[in-house]
């Protein structure tokens, strides 16, 4: 595959990337449920029940510091540092952080672009240690990423290197004839003192590395006998770092620059963010590379309404399409092909459209080993068998582009026609009459089910005002999308039940210090039933002069094979233990009138071999 290399030195803790900008993230919602069989059997992307290679680039929402999920089953795809760098557990030198939620000034009340852009923005990365220019940049995928994928069954994980280091120590002692181990034994490793000469060592190491029973630990060992002595003296990681280094001249000749563009607010109305040149880019030169994840069936992006089967089971209603996944807006496609392509390089997702004033164009990559040019002549059945990325486009300047100019391409007539139709049909909603009922998956309510005007939950947490109780909310409610989660250890309860209770048990206690250990990722929905003013004891060092009583209903607790549900009331809960979160399916990406359409490629660029759908009469080529 490909990797990413540092073109400059980075100090430990320094933000990585041009002008310190991070990467966008893209939520995919209930993807397995929406690709289930008609009888409701849930499909699995990890089992490869349908073609979804993006599974190798998915992140859990919690890993991006996102408290609430957008849906019941939400995955996040991060481009740039979330997709391009490799993972090497002995060389990890980059730490990744959370995302921000930012709509780039687009409002559901005044912009037809609302719901059409990803709100997850600026996932930054920093150097874990000092990084020298020419070093490959490595991030941690986590050991489970490799352990849960059959294709990576022999890739070394963190513990593999510890085992490999122990083997190297035994191997070194063997070469000395297995003398008693002393602190300075490594300094005796001279060829004249070893029981095997250099050529014999090479032959033995070749046998070790080619032994038919492959393991993760064996794969962590140095590749050649020449690296073994260095690894014994200095450690496997030090040798791997030296082997992974590239000169800047080599990178300029063989690599592709990814820091020619950075995000900013677009000059195109309703587009949200755009990509802007960080330096002068001459006509005909590379603006940005765009490695691609390919999908062979764009219908996997469809999101359906729900219905009940004859047994009352909740299944998808194939007769009622609600929308498609938001990530579709960031893909390239063709109306006569089932294939769509998702570019995952730094900031290329921000490159916007202009049908006449564009300053860049797309072409297939040239003379780059990652790009499999022969795939362009293979049919869709062949692509369906490929689960790794292997294609690359390039954005090329069509004229000289000055520093600070926005990069624009032509998305094509099909996209333009779809946007023009969307603009003609879009109408603003009166904020004072919006009770958050016009997202796809919120139920209609003709009366006030919450305060009118959609407002994100984090607004209320930030103002440090007293939290309204359930009684107060009856006359002065929060917006319908705002709910509460409490950091409470629900396992502090009644304890084990000898017999299953006939009614739901009730348990009341005071919030204690152990509750504070509960991470916000494991917080639970709660209701605020009372508020206690402790301002007389408030010294300004705490975060809030009130304590709260909260209730949590139907708390599930597993005791062996028995499942018990409890109702719990917790008193003296501090403000810091209560999170304001947004209800699932309430954000702009679920708006009923949100725009969805893939981008087009220029005439002649889309491979004929991928044209597997019957052309429509009004298609324009």
PDB file of C-alpha atoms in Angstrom, residues 27 35 68 94 165 167 242 319 414 445-446 470 537 567 570:
ATOM      1  CA  UNK A  27     -20.518   9.113   9.750  1.00  0.00           C
ATOM      2  CA  UNK A  35     -28.177  -3.871   3.903  1.00  0.00           C
ATOM      3  CA  UNK A  68     -23.341  10.559  21.494  1.00  0.00           C
ATOM      4  CA  UNK A  94       1.783   9.969  15.810  1.00  0.00           C
ATOM      5  CA  UNK A 165      12.917  -9.383  21.501  1.00  0.00           C
ATOM      6  CA  UNK A 167      13.721 -14.688  20.962  1.00  0.00           C
ATOM      7  CA  UNK A 242      16.421   3.261  10.217  1.00  0.00           C
ATOM      8  CA  UNK A 319     -40.529   0.141  -0.629  1.00  0.00           C
ATOM      9  CA  UNK A 414     -25.548  15.278 -13.652  1.00  0.00           C
ATOM     10  CA  UNK A 445     -45.923  15.929  16.540  1.00  0.00           C
ATOM     11  CA  UNK A 446     -48.404  18.729  15.762  1.00  0.00           C
ATOM     12  CA  UNK A 470     -38.625  17.326  34.530  1.00  0.00           C
ATOM     13  CA  UNK A 537     -21.225  25.931  50.387  1.00  0.00           C
ATOM     14  CA  UNK A 567     -35.082   1.587  38.411  1.00  0.00           C
ATOM     15  CA  UNK A 570     -29.199   8.832  42.437  1.00  0.00           C
TER      16      UNK A 570
END
